[in-house]
Short mmCIF file of C-alpha atoms in Angstrom, two decimals:
data_model
loop_
_atom_site.label_atom_id
_atom_site.label_comp_id
_atom_site.label_asym_id
_atom_site.label_seq_id
_atom_site.Cartn_x
_atom_site.Cartn_y
_atom_site.Cartn_z
CA UNK E 2 4.56 -22.55 43.83
CA UNK E 3 4.57 -18.69 44.08
CA UNK E 4 2.82 -17.04 41.24
CA UNK E 5 5.18 -15.03 38.98
CA UNK E 6 2.71 -12.97 37.41
CA UNK E 7 -0.11 -10.98 39.09
CA UNK E 8 -3.47 -11.54 37.11
CA UNK E 9 -3.17 -8.13 35.62
CA UNK E 10 0.29 -8.63 34.39
CA UNK E 11 -0.84 -11.77 32.96
CA UNK E 12 -3.67 -10.30 31.05
CA UNK E 13 -1.16 -7.46 29.77
CA UNK E 14 1.17 -10.32 28.34
CA UNK E 15 -2.02 -12.08 26.74
CA UNK E 16 -3.24 -9.13 25.19
CA UNK E 17 0.48 -8.05 23.85
CA UNK E 18 0.72 -11.71 22.30
CA UNK E 19 -2.80 -11.06 20.53
CA UNK E 20 -1.64 -9.24 17.50
CA UNK E 21 1.12 -11.99 16.77
CA UNK E 22 -1.25 -14.47 17.37
CA UNK E 23 -3.99 -12.90 15.06
CA UNK E 24 -1.22 -12.48 12.50
CA UNK E 25 -0.15 -16.26 12.50
CA UNK E 26 -3.77 -17.31 12.26
CA UNK E 27 -4.49 -15.01 9.34
CA UNK E 28 -1.34 -16.09 7.65
CA UNK E 29 -2.27 -19.77 7.84
CA UNK E 30 -5.93 -18.98 6.60
CA UNK E 31 -4.51 -17.16 3.94
CA UNK E 32 -6.19 -13.74 4.69
CA UNK E 33 -3.30 -11.50 4.77
CA UNK E 34 -4.33 -9.71 1.53
CA UNK E 35 -2.60 -10.25 -1.99
CA UNK E 36 0.56 -8.46 -0.39
CA UNK E 37 1.06 -10.63 2.85
CA UNK E 38 4.50 -9.45 3.49
CA UNK E 39 3.35 -5.84 3.35
CA UNK E 40 0.76 -6.74 5.69
CA UNK E 41 2.97 -8.42 8.11
CA UNK E 42 5.32 -5.45 8.02
CA UNK E 43 2.66 -2.95 8.44
CA UNK E 44 1.27 -4.92 11.31
CA UNK E 45 4.07 -5.57 13.18
CA UNK E 46 5.31 -2.01 12.86
CA UNK E 47 1.99 -0.83 14.00
CA UNK E 48 1.90 -3.14 17.19
CA UNK E 49 5.70 -2.03 18.13
CA UNK E 50 4.41 1.92 18.00
CA UNK E 51 1.20 1.27 20.28
CA UNK E 52 3.49 -0.94 22.39
CA UNK E 53 5.92 2.17 22.95
CA UNK E 54 3.37 4.39 23.46
CA UNK E 55 1.56 2.20 26.17
CA UNK E 56 4.94 2.00 27.63
CA UNK E 57 5.46 5.57 27.99
CA UNK E 58 1.53 5.89 29.25
CA UNK E 59 2.31 3.89 32.36
CA UNK E 60 3.85 6.76 34.37
CA UNK E 61 1.70 9.43 33.45
CA UNK E 62 -1.33 7.00 33.63
CA UNK E 63 0.16 6.55 37.37
CA UNK E 64 0.51 10.16 38.09
CA UNK E 65 -3.03 11.03 37.04
CA UNK E 66 -4.98 8.28 38.54
CA UNK E 67 -2.67 7.14 41.47
CA UNK E 68 -3.18 3.50 40.09
CA UNK E 69 -0.30 1.53 41.04
CA UNK E 70 -0.57 -1.69 39.06
CA UNK E 71 -0.13 0.05 35.88
CA UNK E 72 3.64 0.59 36.88
CA UNK E 73 4.09 -3.26 37.33
CA UNK E 74 3.57 -4.00 33.54
CA UNK E 75 5.54 -0.90 32.18
CA UNK E 76 8.79 -3.32 31.60
CA UNK E 77 6.60 -5.96 30.10
CA UNK E 78 4.99 -3.74 27.66
CA UNK E 79 8.39 -1.86 26.86
CA UNK E 80 9.62 -5.58 25.96
CA UNK E 81 7.02 -6.59 23.77
CA UNK E 82 7.42 -3.27 21.80
CA UNK E 83 11.04 -4.13 21.01
CA UNK E 84 9.95 -7.62 20.15
CA UNK E 85 7.48 -6.43 17.67
CA UNK E 86 9.84 -3.75 16.25
CA UNK E 87 12.50 -6.66 15.90
CA UNK E 88 9.94 -8.74 14.02
CA UNK E 89 9.18 -5.61 12.04
CA UNK E 90 12.90 -5.42 11.30
CA UNK E 91 13.11 -9.11 10.45
CA UNK E 92 10.33 -9.07 8.27
CA UNK E 93 11.80 -6.20 6.17
CA UNK E 94 15.46 -7.96 5.95
CA UNK E 95 14.62 -11.32 5.70
CA UNK E 96 11.18 -12.02 4.17
CA UNK E 97 10.99 -8.84 2.22
CA UNK E 98 14.66 -8.30 0.89
CA UNK E 99 15.92 -11.90 1.46
CA UNK E 100 18.87 -10.93 3.46
CA UNK E 101 20.09 -9.21 0.17
CA UNK E 102 22.67 -6.86 1.75
CA UNK E 103 23.11 -5.08 -1.57
CA UNK E 104 19.45 -4.20 -2.05
CA UNK E 105 19.12 -3.71 1.85
CA UNK E 106 21.80 -1.21 1.83
CA UNK E 107 20.51 0.82 -1.31
CA UNK E 108 17.17 0.79 0.35
CA UNK E 109 18.74 2.56 3.41
CA UNK E 110 20.36 5.05 1.41
CA UNK E 111 17.35 5.84 -0.66
CA UNK E 112 14.67 5.81 1.87
CA UNK E 113 15.11 8.32 4.59
CA UNK E 114 12.29 6.22 6.37
CA UNK E 115 14.24 3.24 6.35
CA UNK E 116 17.05 4.88 7.83
CA UNK E 117 15.02 6.51 10.65
CA UNK E 118 13.56 2.99 11.33
CA UNK E 119 16.89 1.41 11.75
CA UNK E 120 18.08 3.95 14.30
CA UNK E 121 14.76 3.33 16.01
CA UNK E 122 15.80 -0.25 16.60
CA UNK E 123 19.29 0.53 17.43
CA UNK E 124 17.92 2.90 20.21
CA UNK E 125 15.52 0.17 21.36
CA UNK E 126 18.14 -2.80 21.31
CA UNK E 127 20.27 -1.48 24.71
CA UNK E 128 17.06 -0.61 26.24
CA UNK E 129 15.78 -4.17 26.07
CA UNK E 130 19.06 -5.70 26.91
CA UNK E 131 19.33 -3.56 30.31
CA UNK E 132 15.67 -4.19 31.29
CA UNK E 133 16.71 -6.81 33.86
CA UNK E 134 16.64 -6.10 37.80
CA UNK E 135 20.09 -6.97 37.81
CA UNK E 136 21.24 -4.28 34.90
CA UNK E 137 18.99 -1.88 36.81
CA UNK E 138 20.99 -2.34 40.23
CA UNK E 139 24.35 -2.42 38.46
CA UNK E 140 23.60 0.77 36.38
CA UNK E 141 21.90 2.83 39.34
CA UNK E 142 21.24 6.25 38.26
CA UNK E 143 22.72 5.88 34.93
CA UNK E 144 19.98 3.49 34.32
CA UNK E 145 17.34 5.87 34.33
CA UNK E 146 19.08 8.23 31.95
CA UNK E 147 19.59 5.56 29.49
CA UNK E 148 16.07 4.52 29.76
CA UNK E 149 14.96 8.14 29.19
CA UNK E 150 15.85 7.04 25.50
CA UNK E 151 12.57 5.24 25.15
CA UNK E 152 10.89 8.76 24.45
CA UNK E 153 13.28 9.13 21.57
CA UNK E 154 12.78 5.73 20.23
CA UNK E 155 8.88 6.69 20.37
CA UNK E 156 9.59 10.00 18.62
CA UNK E 157 11.88 8.32 15.68
CA UNK E 158 9.16 5.48 15.40
CA UNK E 159 6.40 8.20 15.05
CA UNK E 160 8.56 9.80 12.26
CA UNK E 161 9.45 6.62 10.67
CA UNK E 162 5.77 5.84 10.43
CA UNK E 163 4.86 9.25 9.11
CA UNK E 164 7.60 9.33 6.46
CA UNK E 165 6.58 5.58 5.39
CA UNK E 166 2.83 6.54 4.96
CA UNK E 167 1.17 7.92 1.88
CA UNK E 168 0.27 11.44 2.31
CA UNK E 169 -3.45 10.46 2.40
CA UNK E 170 -2.65 7.47 4.85
CA UNK E 171 -1.03 10.00 7.43
CA UNK E 172 -3.97 10.09 9.99
CA UNK E 173 -2.81 7.02 12.14
CA UNK E 174 0.95 8.21 12.48
CA UNK E 175 -0.46 11.81 13.24
CA UNK E 176 -2.77 10.29 16.04
CA UNK E 177 0.21 8.50 17.60
CA UNK E 178 2.10 11.54 17.35
CA UNK E 179 -0.22 13.64 19.07
CA UNK E 180 -0.71 11.07 21.84
CA UNK E 181 3.02 11.03 22.19
CA UNK E 182 3.26 14.90 22.39
CA UNK E 183 0.61 14.51 25.26
CA UNK E 184 2.45 11.84 27.03
CA UNK E 185 5.52 14.30 26.88
CA UNK E 186 3.90 17.03 28.28
CA UNK E 187 2.69 15.07 31.14
CA UNK E 188 6.29 14.26 31.97
CA UNK E 189 7.18 18.08 32.20
CA UNK E 190 7.86 18.84 35.92
CA UNK E 191 5.45 21.50 36.64
CA UNK E 192 2.52 19.55 34.62
CA UNK E 193 3.18 16.49 36.77
CA UNK E 194 3.40 18.05 40.38
CA UNK E 195 0.11 19.80 39.40
CA UNK E 196 -1.66 16.49 38.77
CA UNK E 197 0.25 15.05 41.87
CA UNK E 198 -1.10 17.78 44.18
CA UNK E 199 -4.42 17.69 42.52
CA UNK E 200 -4.61 14.05 43.62
CA UNK E 201 -3.13 14.86 47.24
CA UNK E 202 -5.85 17.24 47.83
CA UNK E 203 -8.70 14.98 46.40
CA UNK E 204 -7.40 12.55 48.78
CA UNK E 205 -7.64 15.02 51.52
CA UNK E 206 -10.95 16.19 50.77
CA UNK E 207 -12.21 12.49 51.13
CA UNK E 208 -10.79 12.02 54.64
CA UNK A 297 -21.28 -6.29 -16.58
CA UNK A 298 -20.27 -9.55 -14.56
CA UNK A 299 -21.75 -9.41 -11.13
CA UNK A 300 -20.45 -11.83 -8.67
CA UNK A 301 -22.32 -12.08 -5.44
CA UNK A 302 -20.24 -12.06 -2.32
CA UNK A 303 -21.85 -15.60 -1.39
CA UNK A 304 -19.58 -16.81 -4.55
CA UNK A 305 -16.62 -14.87 -4.14
CA UNK A 306 -15.78 -15.96 -0.34
CA UNK A 307 -15.45 -19.55 -1.50
CA UNK A 308 -13.38 -18.76 -4.32
CA UNK A 309 -10.90 -16.85 -2.06
CA UNK A 310 -10.45 -19.97 -0.03
CA UNK A 311 -10.19 -22.08 -3.09
CA UNK A 312 -7.56 -19.95 -4.73
CA UNK A 313 -5.37 -19.83 -1.41
CA UNK A 314 -1.70 -18.92 -2.06
CA UNK A 315 -0.44 -21.94 -0.23
CA UNK A 316 2.97 -21.18 -1.86
CA UNK A 317 3.78 -18.63 0.07
CA UNK A 318 3.24 -20.58 3.49
CA UNK A 319 5.45 -23.19 2.20
CA UNK A 320 8.22 -20.86 1.69
CA UNK A 321 7.58 -18.75 4.76
CA UNK A 322 9.74 -20.47 7.39
CA UNK A 323 9.18 -18.40 9.84
CA UNK A 324 5.63 -19.41 10.14
CA UNK A 325 6.06 -23.07 9.29
CA UNK A 326 6.03 -24.16 12.86
CA UNK A 327 2.78 -22.25 13.48
CA UNK A 328 1.42 -23.80 10.14
CA UNK A 329 2.01 -27.44 11.44
CA UNK A 330 0.42 -26.69 14.43
CA UNK A 331 -2.60 -25.37 12.97
CA UNK A 332 -2.86 -27.08 9.89
CA UNK A 333 -5.79 -28.99 11.13
CA UNK A 334 -7.79 -25.90 11.12
CA UNK A 335 -7.38 -25.08 7.59
CA UNK A 336 -10.44 -25.39 5.27
CA UNK A 337 -10.04 -28.77 3.09
CA UNK A 338 -11.24 -29.47 -0.54
CA UNK A 339 -14.86 -28.98 0.33
CA UNK A 340 -14.85 -25.68 -1.46
CA UNK A 341 -16.35 -25.64 -5.05
CA UNK A 342 -14.80 -23.58 -7.95
CA UNK A 343 -16.33 -20.31 -8.82
CA UNK A 344 -19.86 -20.52 -10.33
CA UNK A 345 -19.17 -17.52 -12.47
CA UNK A 346 -20.60 -18.37 -16.01
CA UNK A 347 -17.09 -17.65 -17.81
CA UNK A 348 -13.91 -18.87 -15.74
CA UNK A 349 -11.19 -16.63 -16.39
CA UNK A 350 -9.19 -17.52 -19.17
CA UNK A 351 -5.70 -16.32 -21.27
CA UNK A 352 -4.02 -17.49 -24.02
CA UNK A 353 -0.79 -17.97 -22.32
CA UNK A 354 0.50 -18.77 -19.00
CA UNK A 355 3.43 -16.15 -18.97
CA UNK A 356 4.26 -12.90 -20.26
CA UNK A 357 7.28 -12.69 -22.97
CA UNK A 358 9.85 -12.65 -20.11
CA UNK A 359 8.65 -15.95 -18.87
CA UNK A 360 6.91 -14.60 -15.84
CA UNK A 361 3.80 -16.20 -14.63
CA UNK A 362 0.42 -14.50 -14.76
CA UNK A 363 -0.75 -13.27 -11.42
CA UNK A 364 -3.74 -15.15 -10.08
CA UNK A 365 -7.30 -13.84 -11.02
CA UNK A 366 -8.25 -13.71 -7.66
CA UNK A 367 -5.58 -11.01 -6.71
CA UNK A 368 -5.96 -9.18 -9.72
CA UNK A 369 -9.56 -8.61 -8.88
CA UNK A 370 -9.27 -8.07 -4.99
CA UNK A 371 -6.14 -6.12 -4.89
CA UNK A 372 -6.90 -2.64 -6.52
CA UNK A 373 -5.68 0.82 -6.39
CA UNK A 374 -9.11 2.70 -6.77
CA UNK A 375 -9.37 5.74 -4.52
CA UNK A 376 -12.95 6.63 -5.93
CA UNK A 377 -13.96 3.57 -3.73
CA UNK A 378 -11.31 3.29 -1.17
CA UNK A 379 -7.92 3.90 0.04
CA UNK A 380 -7.74 0.16 1.09
CA UNK A 381 -6.69 -1.89 -1.83
CA UNK A 382 -8.67 -4.89 -0.09
CA UNK A 383 -12.03 -2.89 0.19
CA UNK A 384 -12.47 -1.82 -3.47
CA UNK A 385 -13.63 -4.96 -4.70
CA UNK A 386 -16.40 -5.31 -1.95
CA UNK A 387 -17.28 -1.48 -2.30
CA UNK A 388 -17.52 -1.55 -6.11
CA UNK A 389 -19.67 -4.40 -6.33
CA UNK A 390 -22.80 -3.67 -8.08
CA UNK A 391 -21.37 -0.10 -9.40
CA UNK A 392 -23.17 0.28 -12.81
CA UNK A 393 -21.11 0.79 -15.70
CA UNK A 394 -23.59 0.25 -18.27
CA UNK A 395 -24.63 2.10 -20.29
CA UNK A 396 -21.32 3.98 -20.50
CA UNK A 397 -20.35 6.84 -23.12
CA UNK A 398 -16.80 8.42 -23.76
CA UNK A 399 -16.45 11.56 -25.35
CA UNK A 400 -13.33 12.13 -27.51
CA UNK A 401 -12.61 15.55 -28.50
CA UNK A 402 -10.64 18.78 -28.00
CA UNK A 403 -7.89 19.51 -31.03
CA UNK A 404 -9.68 16.84 -33.36
CA UNK A 405 -11.54 17.04 -36.62
CA UNK A 406 -13.99 14.46 -35.97
CA UNK A 407 -15.09 14.76 -32.45
CA UNK A 408 -17.55 11.98 -31.32
CA UNK A 409 -19.09 10.55 -28.35
CA UNK A 410 -18.93 6.67 -28.29
CA UNK A 411 -20.88 4.00 -26.46
CA UNK A 412 -18.39 1.56 -24.94
CA UNK A 413 -20.40 -1.26 -26.42
CA UNK A 414 -19.71 0.39 -29.96
CA UNK A 415 -16.16 0.93 -29.09
CA UNK A 416 -15.88 -3.01 -28.66
CA UNK A 417 -17.67 -3.73 -31.91
CA UNK A 418 -15.65 -1.01 -33.83
CA UNK A 419 -12.12 -2.31 -32.66
CA UNK A 420 -11.52 -5.95 -32.45
CA UNK A 421 -10.53 -6.87 -28.74
CA UNK A 422 -7.08 -8.51 -28.60
CA UNK A 423 -5.31 -9.78 -25.73
CA UNK A 424 -2.31 -8.28 -24.27
CA UNK A 425 -0.25 -9.62 -21.60
CA UNK A 426 1.46 -7.10 -19.68
CA UNK A 427 3.44 -6.64 -16.52
CA UNK A 428 1.64 -3.69 -14.21
CA UNK A 429 4.12 -2.15 -11.83
CA UNK A 430 2.43 0.06 -9.21
CA UNK A 431 4.56 2.91 -7.86
CA UNK A 432 4.30 1.64 -4.27
CA UNK A 433 6.58 -1.19 -5.14
CA UNK A 434 4.46 -4.21 -6.17
CA UNK A 435 3.74 -5.68 -9.67
CA UNK A 436 1.53 -8.02 -11.34
CA UNK A 437 1.34 -9.69 -14.96
CA UNK A 438 -2.22 -9.42 -16.30
CA UNK A 439 -3.76 -10.58 -19.33
CA UNK A 440 -5.75 -7.60 -20.63
CA UNK A 441 -8.41 -7.53 -23.43
CA UNK A 442 -8.48 -4.28 -25.32
CA UNK A 443 -7.62 -2.28 -28.37
CA UNK A 444 -4.74 0.09 -29.27
CA UNK A 445 -5.68 3.56 -28.27
CA UNK A 446 -4.02 4.68 -31.63
CA UNK A 447 -6.94 3.11 -33.74
CA UNK A 448 -9.30 5.36 -31.74
CA UNK A 449 -7.16 8.50 -31.91
CA UNK A 450 -6.52 7.92 -36.07
CA UNK A 451 -10.52 7.85 -36.33
CA UNK A 452 -11.15 11.20 -34.70
CA UNK A 453 -8.17 12.85 -36.76
CA UNK A 454 -5.99 15.01 -34.21
CA UNK A 455 -5.41 18.09 -35.75
CA UNK A 456 -1.62 19.48 -36.38
CA UNK A 457 -2.01 21.54 -32.77
CA UNK A 458 -2.69 18.35 -30.88
CA UNK A 459 0.45 17.35 -28.78
CA UNK A 460 -0.92 15.78 -25.71
CA UNK A 461 -3.86 13.61 -24.57
CA UNK A 462 -5.95 14.27 -21.61
CA UNK A 463 -7.93 11.37 -20.04
CA UNK A 464 -10.73 12.05 -17.18
CA UNK A 465 -12.33 9.51 -15.04
CA UNK A 466 -16.07 9.69 -14.06
CA UNK A 467 -17.32 11.93 -11.54
CA UNK A 468 -20.06 10.67 -9.37
CA UNK A 469 -19.59 11.42 -5.64
CA UNK A 470 -23.10 10.07 -5.14
CA UNK A 471 -21.63 6.57 -6.06
CA UNK A 472 -18.08 6.92 -5.58
CA UNK A 473 -17.51 7.57 -1.77
CA UNK A 474 -13.71 8.36 -2.30
CA UNK A 475 -14.67 11.40 -4.26
CA UNK A 476 -16.31 13.02 -1.23
CA UNK A 477 -12.55 12.91 0.13
CA UNK A 478 -11.47 16.71 -0.46
CA UNK A 479 -7.80 15.59 -0.53
CA UNK A 480 -7.82 15.19 -3.84
CA UNK A 481 -8.74 17.31 -6.98
CA UNK A 482 -11.59 15.20 -8.28
CA UNK A 483 -12.06 13.65 -10.91
CA UNK A 484 -9.27 11.51 -11.69
CA UNK A 485 -7.09 12.99 -14.49
CA UNK A 486 -4.04 11.63 -16.34
CA UNK A 487 -2.00 12.52 -19.53
CA UNK A 488 0.12 11.08 -22.46
CA UNK A 489 2.36 12.87 -24.92
CA UNK A 490 0.63 12.08 -28.39
CA UNK A 491 3.50 10.06 -29.62
CA UNK A 492 3.15 7.85 -26.16
CA UNK A 493 -0.57 7.72 -26.86
CA UNK A 494 0.05 6.65 -30.51
CA UNK A 495 2.53 3.73 -29.21
CA UNK A 496 1.38 0.14 -30.27
CA UNK A 497 1.95 -0.98 -26.45
CA UNK A 498 -0.69 1.87 -25.36
CA UNK A 499 -4.14 0.30 -25.33
CA UNK A 500 -7.80 0.86 -23.99
CA UNK A 501 -8.86 -2.23 -22.18
CA UNK A 502 -12.39 -3.29 -21.66
CA UNK A 503 -11.52 -6.89 -20.17
CA UNK A 504 -8.95 -9.22 -18.39
CA UNK A 505 -8.51 -12.75 -18.23
CA UNK A 506 -11.31 -13.31 -21.05
CA UNK A 507 -13.84 -11.56 -19.15
CA UNK A 508 -15.40 -7.99 -19.04
CA UNK A 509 -13.58 -5.67 -16.80
CA UNK A 510 -15.14 -5.75 -13.43
CA UNK A 511 -15.47 -2.23 -11.72
CA UNK A 512 -12.51 -2.78 -9.36
CA UNK A 513 -10.31 -2.85 -12.38
CA UNK A 514 -11.73 0.21 -14.03
CA UNK A 515 -14.85 -0.95 -16.03
CA UNK A 516 -16.14 -0.42 -18.49
CA UNK A 517 -13.01 1.22 -20.18
CA UNK A 518 -9.49 1.93 -18.84
CA UNK A 519 -6.26 2.84 -20.14
CA UNK A 520 -3.26 0.48 -19.80
CA UNK A 521 0.46 2.00 -20.51
CA UNK A 522 2.63 -0.94 -19.52
CA UNK A 523 5.93 0.85 -19.22
CA UNK A 524 4.70 3.62 -16.70
CA UNK A 525 3.59 3.25 -13.17
CA UNK A 526 0.17 2.00 -12.60
CA UNK A 527 -1.49 5.17 -11.55
CA UNK A 528 -1.12 6.42 -15.21
CA UNK A 529 -3.47 3.59 -16.28
CA UNK A 530 -6.46 5.70 -15.85
CA UNK A 531 -9.80 3.78 -14.84
CA UNK A 532 -13.31 4.23 -15.87
CA UNK A 533 -12.72 6.78 -18.40
CA UNK A 534 -15.49 9.31 -19.72
CA UNK A 535 -13.63 11.74 -21.60
CA UNK A 536 -10.70 11.63 -23.67
CA UNK A 537 -9.32 15.18 -24.91
CA UNK A 538 -6.73 16.13 -27.55
CA UNK A 539 -4.71 19.33 -26.20
CA UNK A 540 -1.90 21.47 -26.99
CA UNK A 541 -0.34 22.06 -23.43
CA UNK A 542 0.81 19.14 -21.01
CA UNK A 543 -2.25 18.39 -18.93
CA UNK A 544 -1.65 18.26 -15.20
CA UNK A 545 -2.96 15.06 -13.55
CA UNK A 546 -4.56 14.40 -10.24
CA UNK A 547 -1.35 12.75 -8.76
CA UNK A 548 0.87 16.03 -9.81
CA UNK A 549 -1.65 18.43 -8.28
CA UNK A 550 -1.60 16.25 -5.32
CA UNK A 551 1.87 15.80 -4.69
CA UNK A 552 4.27 17.35 -7.53
CA UNK A 553 7.48 16.37 -5.93
CA UNK A 554 6.58 12.67 -5.97
CA UNK A 555 4.80 12.38 -9.05
CA UNK A 556 5.57 13.73 -12.44
CA UNK A 557 3.98 13.61 -15.86
CA UNK A 558 5.90 10.90 -17.37
CA UNK A 559 6.24 8.45 -14.43
CA UNK A 560 7.99 5.87 -16.57
CA UNK A 561 9.15 2.95 -14.51
CA UNK A 562 12.66 3.67 -13.68
CA UNK A 563 14.71 1.60 -11.09
CA UNK A 564 17.16 4.50 -10.98
CA UNK A 565 14.95 7.45 -9.95
CA UNK A 566 13.53 6.89 -6.31
CA UNK A 567 10.45 7.70 -5.02
CA UNK A 568 10.90 9.50 -1.75
CA UNK A 569 9.08 6.49 0.22
CA UNK A 570 8.82 3.61 -1.93
CA UNK A 571 11.99 1.63 -3.56
CA UNK A 572 11.98 1.95 -7.23
CA UNK A 573 15.03 -0.46 -7.56
CA UNK A 574 12.95 -3.43 -6.65
CA UNK A 575 9.58 -4.70 -6.85
CA UNK A 576 7.41 -7.45 -5.03
CA UNK A 577 5.51 -9.44 -7.71
CA UNK A 578 2.22 -10.37 -5.94
CA UNK A 579 2.16 -13.99 -5.22
CA UNK A 580 5.89 -14.11 -4.82
CA UNK A 581 8.19 -14.01 -1.61
CA UNK A 582 10.79 -11.60 -1.83
CA UNK A 583 11.61 -8.91 -4.29
CA UNK A 584 13.03 -8.86 -8.11
CA UNK A 585 14.91 -6.14 -9.70
CA UNK A 586 12.70 -3.48 -11.52
CA UNK A 587 13.54 -3.01 -15.17
CA UNK A 588 14.03 0.21 -16.89
CA UNK A 589 10.52 0.96 -18.60
CA UNK A 590 9.29 -2.02 -16.76
CA UNK A 591 10.85 -4.13 -19.31
CA UNK A 592 9.68 -2.64 -22.35
CA UNK A 593 12.74 -0.43 -23.02
CA UNK A 594 13.50 -1.69 -26.40
CA UNK A 595 9.79 -0.68 -27.66
CA UNK A 596 9.81 2.64 -25.86
CA UNK A 597 12.96 4.04 -25.07
CA UNK A 598 13.34 6.16 -28.42
CA UNK A 599 10.20 8.04 -27.35
CA UNK A 600 12.60 9.60 -24.62
CA UNK A 601 16.05 9.92 -26.50
CA UNK A 602 17.78 13.03 -25.20
CA UNK A 603 15.63 13.59 -22.46
CA UNK A 604 17.02 13.70 -18.87
CA UNK A 605 14.79 11.07 -17.23
CA UNK A 606 15.68 12.24 -13.84
CA UNK A 607 14.45 15.78 -14.52
CA UNK A 608 11.10 14.48 -16.42
CA UNK A 609 10.08 11.74 -13.79
#
């Protein structure tokens, strides 16, 4: 039988599953604080944001280091991020609000951060749906354009996090925001080319 | 002060496990079945603490069940110790709150400094089962022990000039790690209008669940104002001052657009981040509607007649 995953890809899947596994084990052991729904909400959301940042980090890491394997896990990371975002939303809508549409609607209207979170999810859904090879082939150049929205999703996710955090708890979203800013700078053409040239000259020097 | 060694707290938390949460969480049910074998079984002992938590009733006057003692004493907002609600109990363990004196002064005829133990003797401790609604959108039902603040205020005789009461928490950056955080204007300060302070529902609490207050709950003396968001109920009080001008609180200084002086529980006045229309009762799954004045409308609405509660949030 042909192995579908490389070892590195398998490791990435395992690592991406870990936050959910820990959450389930802690829920069973009743270790999710006195406010377990809030704990589940916060931690699935955090996993989604970290997953998005890791997804967006793949290309810059490849640009800077030339490490090719990192590109083979980009899609998996993106899908895991989308999965955690979906869990995060389902926790909010089902566990927390019990699918009470009236209260959910009110929450969305009253709280800008919930609206931003919802938009983030709506941006992520088409990206997840078109993540297959077939969709990639079929869409051609449009695929790349569409999937640039992953940056928008990450920006929205960080804003959502920042708005939801208590002012004195803003350290985490600010850190994620800074990392995202850095990743975006690394995608700017001259910056990217500078790294590529540097790597090329380093390779020549070694010869 | 009741000091519980951590060796005794751990089994209690296992013992008091909120199994009902799991039972209702269909999402996790399958995983629960798979891992049920790992769950600690009956071998744990009940807490060895000399006085078990007790209360005169099982519910508040609306029929809502008391929140587990375990949750009341391990899920605490007490920024002087930590921003992490779960960490406060551990970090405050062993914090010395005896002896403790409280200065009552300002615009009064008979200013006096009281020892907390004297206050306990002076005013009969009574139990009050109150809902506590945190501004973050969660709530508890807690059987407090304490006495009406009005008794103490009457004894110090506020002058005719006095219109507000200003409360101040202990300031001790050496013992309270959170007070080294320059973000806040320490010490914690809160205030009430004099008529709010004199209201019979307003108490100074020295205990809960039949036991002396633990540090994480604001030992040895805290305010409890059940129709206002929890942050008004200032903990570990060292100073009570009658004043003429409306005092500014720590939260009003930190975020004036989010926290006003009144902070009455009101489902119709939204907070920028947390829903105030609904709340999660700790121990419950899902949400319930938040009640105007936290369900004490009949008793306190007259204090605010003619006031715009949106303006005076």
